[in-house]
């Protein structure tokens, strides 16, 4: 309760001015000073390419090859986006392809709620805390419905505009799980939650990541697969079966602490079962977690 009270006190709003994305996407001094050392590599998987860049020698080539290998046979049904601030690394694979969001949109809903609270110069109410906690840690759909309707389409779209998530389209007629998302936009959201910016203040970001860190054990699959024990994992998953494109199975994760500072989004569809989707996501995640946490890239 003490931590919860601190989180609620920390969500008092302040006026926001200036460009909302300047701080979000600016390179760190280390990245800027070594930009000329950045290498790029690609690897083919099907008719698409995994493209990676990195300031660590050899890492771009290793990641692109291993991600392509992990997604072999699933290349038309998956997408991935990755950043790693520690090594100045980024990767993308079909990152602009749209998918039904399923429950990964719940992190966007939380971001929109926190932004709305900031602009209204107030604290989260006890009921909002209860709903947000259930929505993220248990993926509770009733709590999500309540917050989706409270924030409203205009509030969701306002947050998406501020966050620069221009390819995300809120689901029609209240169907938040049918929101169209891309891996690229999901990565923008993860960057937003893990760095200084003008959209969400530090207390809001800390609160959101704390909830993602408290996801119940049976929902901690996906992007955490293969992550080292030294990392702090913040995760949110989504799964949804439909008549077309089978099971959608997605996972987004932020990895911090112990010298780590990276995030990834892995999206998939056309899975025959949920287990097939989990295997697709975790295969790619294991490759990423292994390569980023190998001290010397081969």
XYZ file of C-alpha atoms in Angstrom:
298
model
C 0.000 0.000 0.000
C 2.883 2.362 0.753
C 4.243 1.922 -2.794
C 0.760 2.392 -4.203
C 0.278 5.631 -2.291
C 3.631 6.871 -3.583
C 2.605 5.993 -7.135
C -0.687 7.831 -6.801
C 0.923 10.890 -5.257
C 3.451 10.932 -8.078
C 0.798 11.238 -10.756
C -0.067 14.887 -10.113
C -0.137 16.623 -13.491
C 2.046 19.427 -14.738
C 1.555 21.458 -17.909
C 3.400 20.099 -20.928
C 4.855 22.409 -23.557
C 7.094 22.156 -26.576
C 7.732 19.220 -28.843
C 6.578 15.976 -27.290
C 8.978 13.777 -29.194
C 12.298 15.646 -29.089
C 13.449 14.107 -25.831
C 11.943 10.740 -26.671
C 13.950 9.977 -29.757
C 17.107 12.039 -29.229
C 20.295 10.000 -29.268
C 22.249 9.661 -26.054
C 25.670 11.378 -25.975
C 27.341 7.976 -26.276
C 25.248 7.093 -29.296
C 25.839 10.438 -30.961
C 29.592 10.349 -30.438
C 29.960 6.867 -31.965
C 27.394 7.169 -34.735
C 30.113 6.790 -37.396
C 30.924 3.318 -35.958
C 27.406 1.987 -36.518
C 27.238 -1.122 -38.684
C 24.232 -2.493 -40.580
C 23.342 -6.025 -41.569
C 20.406 -7.801 -43.160
C 19.288 -11.409 -43.389
C 16.632 -12.811 -45.697
C 13.701 -14.807 -44.383
C 11.199 -15.681 -47.073
C 10.674 -12.628 -49.219
C 11.403 -10.205 -46.360
C 14.497 -8.934 -44.606
C 15.535 -8.678 -40.995
C 17.511 -5.434 -40.774
C 19.681 -4.544 -37.786
C 22.091 -1.737 -36.962
C 24.464 -1.676 -34.012
C 27.426 0.155 -32.548
C 28.789 -3.116 -31.131
C 31.016 -4.827 -33.696
C 29.460 -7.958 -35.122
C 26.182 -7.658 -33.263
C 24.031 -6.448 -36.163
C 25.086 -9.388 -38.332
C 24.558 -11.883 -35.540
C 21.133 -10.573 -34.565
C 19.801 -10.364 -38.117
C 20.958 -13.924 -38.850
C 19.572 -15.381 -35.616
C 16.221 -13.572 -35.788
C 15.801 -14.705 -39.398
C 16.584 -18.259 -38.352
C 14.087 -18.133 -35.501
C 11.315 -16.872 -37.787
C 12.008 -19.243 -40.682
C 8.678 -20.672 -41.811
C 6.757 -17.950 -39.935
C 8.012 -15.008 -41.969
C 4.613 -14.115 -43.423
C 2.872 -14.194 -40.047
C 5.246 -12.373 -37.693
C 6.812 -8.963 -37.088
C 9.523 -7.712 -34.736
C 11.039 -4.444 -33.593
C 13.909 -3.978 -31.133
C 15.980 -1.237 -29.525
C 18.950 -1.552 -27.186
C 20.308 1.688 -25.815
C 23.361 0.027 -24.220
C 24.817 -1.171 -27.530
C 23.127 1.372 -29.805
C 21.267 -1.437 -31.539
C 17.983 -1.562 -33.429
C 16.310 -4.281 -35.503
C 13.115 -4.511 -37.499
C 11.281 -7.175 -39.430
C 7.984 -6.301 -41.116
C 7.679 -3.689 -38.373
C 5.124 -1.624 -40.303
C 2.703 -4.555 -40.806
C -0.668 -4.139 -39.062
C -2.064 -6.755 -36.662
C -5.128 -6.965 -34.440
C -3.753 -5.854 -31.105
C -5.416 -8.335 -28.753
C -4.406 -7.416 -25.194
C -1.099 -5.681 -25.929
C -3.254 -2.571 -26.504
C -3.793 -2.473 -22.751
C -0.419 -0.762 -22.319
C -1.603 1.956 -24.715
C -4.830 2.302 -22.717
C -2.795 2.678 -19.534
C -0.631 5.329 -21.182
C -3.732 7.227 -22.307
C -5.175 7.071 -18.791
C -1.985 8.395 -17.214
C -1.751 11.191 -19.774
C -5.377 12.129 -19.138
C -4.762 12.255 -15.394
C -1.762 14.518 -15.957
C -3.749 16.914 -18.114
C -6.602 17.008 -15.610
C -4.190 17.953 -12.806
C -5.353 15.225 -10.467
C -4.434 11.905 -8.880
C -5.577 8.491 -10.022
C -8.678 7.548 -8.094
C -8.723 4.384 -6.011
C -11.076 2.837 -8.564
C -8.758 3.729 -11.458
C -5.840 2.166 -9.605
C -7.886 -0.998 -9.125
C -8.885 -1.117 -12.797
C -5.386 -0.371 -14.128
C -3.830 -3.000 -11.883
C -6.291 -5.690 -12.996
C -5.945 -4.683 -16.661
C -2.161 -4.996 -16.766
C -1.233 -7.607 -14.162
C -4.105 -10.028 -14.880
C -5.147 -8.860 -18.375
C -8.667 -8.415 -17.025
C -11.058 -7.599 -19.876
C -13.830 -6.091 -17.743
C -11.364 -3.606 -16.255
C -10.129 -2.818 -19.766
C -13.667 -2.208 -21.021
C -14.293 0.231 -18.185
C -11.111 2.243 -18.823
C -11.528 2.176 -22.618
C -14.978 3.741 -22.323
C -13.909 6.172 -19.599
C -10.992 7.523 -21.629
C -13.018 7.526 -24.830
C -11.946 7.394 -28.458
C -10.811 11.026 -28.386
C -8.633 10.424 -25.324
C -7.030 7.330 -26.843
C -6.369 9.123 -30.123
C -4.953 12.148 -28.300
C -2.387 9.934 -26.586
C -1.508 8.160 -29.834
C -0.919 11.522 -31.529
C 1.339 12.752 -28.725
C 3.260 9.471 -28.722
C 3.803 9.581 -32.490
C 2.009 6.240 -32.906
C 0.497 7.195 -36.241
C -0.033 3.649 -37.501
C -2.134 2.581 -34.517
C -5.886 2.688 -35.203
C -8.280 2.265 -32.235
C -10.699 -0.621 -32.586
C -14.179 0.247 -33.881
C -17.350 0.224 -31.773
C -15.517 -0.352 -28.520
C -13.650 -3.466 -29.688
C -10.290 -2.510 -28.217
C -8.825 -5.938 -29.089
C -9.330 -5.145 -32.780
C -7.135 -2.041 -32.554
C -4.626 -2.124 -35.405
C -1.032 -2.031 -34.179
C 2.420 -2.404 -35.679
C 5.638 -3.588 -34.071
C 7.164 -0.203 -34.874
C 4.450 1.693 -32.985
C 4.619 -0.733 -30.079
C 8.351 -0.047 -29.856
C 7.656 3.700 -29.785
C 5.413 3.069 -26.787
C 8.105 1.024 -25.024
C 10.643 3.789 -25.643
C 8.155 6.263 -24.229
C 7.814 4.243 -21.017
C 11.558 3.841 -20.556
C 13.072 7.284 -21.247
C 12.573 10.935 -20.369
C 9.946 12.587 -22.538
C 7.197 15.189 -22.429
C 4.266 12.820 -22.925
C 4.460 10.941 -19.614
C 6.364 12.190 -16.584
C 8.746 10.028 -14.581
C 6.183 9.000 -11.978
C 3.707 7.915 -14.643
C 6.385 5.895 -16.442
C 7.537 4.277 -13.217
C 3.962 3.362 -12.343
C 3.309 1.776 -15.746
C 6.523 -0.253 -15.703
C 5.848 -1.362 -12.137
C 2.504 -2.815 -13.213
C 4.125 -4.579 -16.185
C 6.709 -6.015 -13.810
C 3.904 -7.452 -11.665
C 2.169 -9.465 -14.404
C 0.964 -12.775 -12.945
C 3.353 -15.738 -13.413
C 1.263 -17.629 -15.968
C 1.304 -14.579 -18.277
C 5.054 -13.980 -18.165
C 5.796 -15.896 -21.360
C 6.823 -14.312 -24.655
C 9.542 -11.680 -24.845
C 11.073 -12.639 -21.444
C 12.093 -16.042 -22.887
C 15.837 -16.443 -22.437
C 16.309 -13.142 -20.584
C 19.147 -13.244 -18.020
C 18.373 -13.430 -14.315
C 20.062 -10.051 -13.807
C 17.439 -8.192 -15.827
C 14.232 -6.590 -14.561
C 11.423 -7.705 -16.890
C 8.361 -5.611 -17.726
C 6.002 -7.469 -20.039
C 2.506 -7.457 -21.521
C 1.125 -10.165 -23.773
C -1.934 -10.523 -25.956
C -3.762 -13.457 -27.518
C -6.922 -13.564 -29.599
C -8.441 -16.198 -31.936
C -10.533 -15.084 -34.909
C -12.065 -16.794 -37.935
C -9.523 -15.145 -40.207
C -5.761 -15.331 -39.509
C -6.237 -17.786 -36.638
C -4.635 -16.972 -33.299
C -3.001 -13.591 -32.806
C -0.260 -13.982 -30.174
C 1.859 -10.957 -29.248
C 4.349 -9.924 -26.591
C 6.020 -6.612 -25.726
C 8.742 -6.243 -23.125
C 11.056 -3.708 -21.525
C 14.289 -4.984 -19.939
C 16.161 -2.794 -17.468
C 18.572 -2.966 -14.543
C 21.920 -4.693 -14.227
C 23.333 -2.702 -17.134
C 20.420 -3.568 -19.429
C 18.245 -1.044 -21.291
C 16.332 -2.585 -24.175
C 12.847 -3.331 -25.404
C 11.212 -5.467 -28.053
C 7.856 -6.149 -29.630
C 7.067 -9.452 -31.332
C 3.689 -9.842 -33.081
C 2.240 -12.913 -34.788
C -0.923 -14.222 -36.422
C -2.055 -17.182 -38.524
C -1.165 -19.457 -35.619
C -3.093 -22.749 -35.531
C -3.133 -22.694 -31.718
C -2.125 -20.286 -29.002
C 0.804 -22.574 -28.170
C 2.053 -22.234 -31.756
C 1.983 -18.472 -31.391
C 3.829 -18.545 -28.086
C 6.498 -20.730 -29.698
C 6.898 -18.241 -32.567
C 7.243 -15.265 -30.232
C 9.568 -17.021 -27.810
C 11.817 -18.347 -30.574
C 12.528 -14.800 -31.744
C 12.800 -13.479 -28.179
C 15.354 -16.116 -27.180
C 17.541 -15.176 -30.122
C 17.398 -11.499 -29.156
C 17.970 -12.052 -25.440
C 20.882 -14.407 -26.098
C 22.630 -12.152 -28.596
C 22.204 -8.927 -26.658
C 23.554 -10.530 -23.507
C 26.614 -12.184 -25.049
C 29.584 -10.045 -24.066
C 31.364 -10.410 -27.415
C 29.373 -10.793 -30.609
C 30.724 -13.482 -32.909
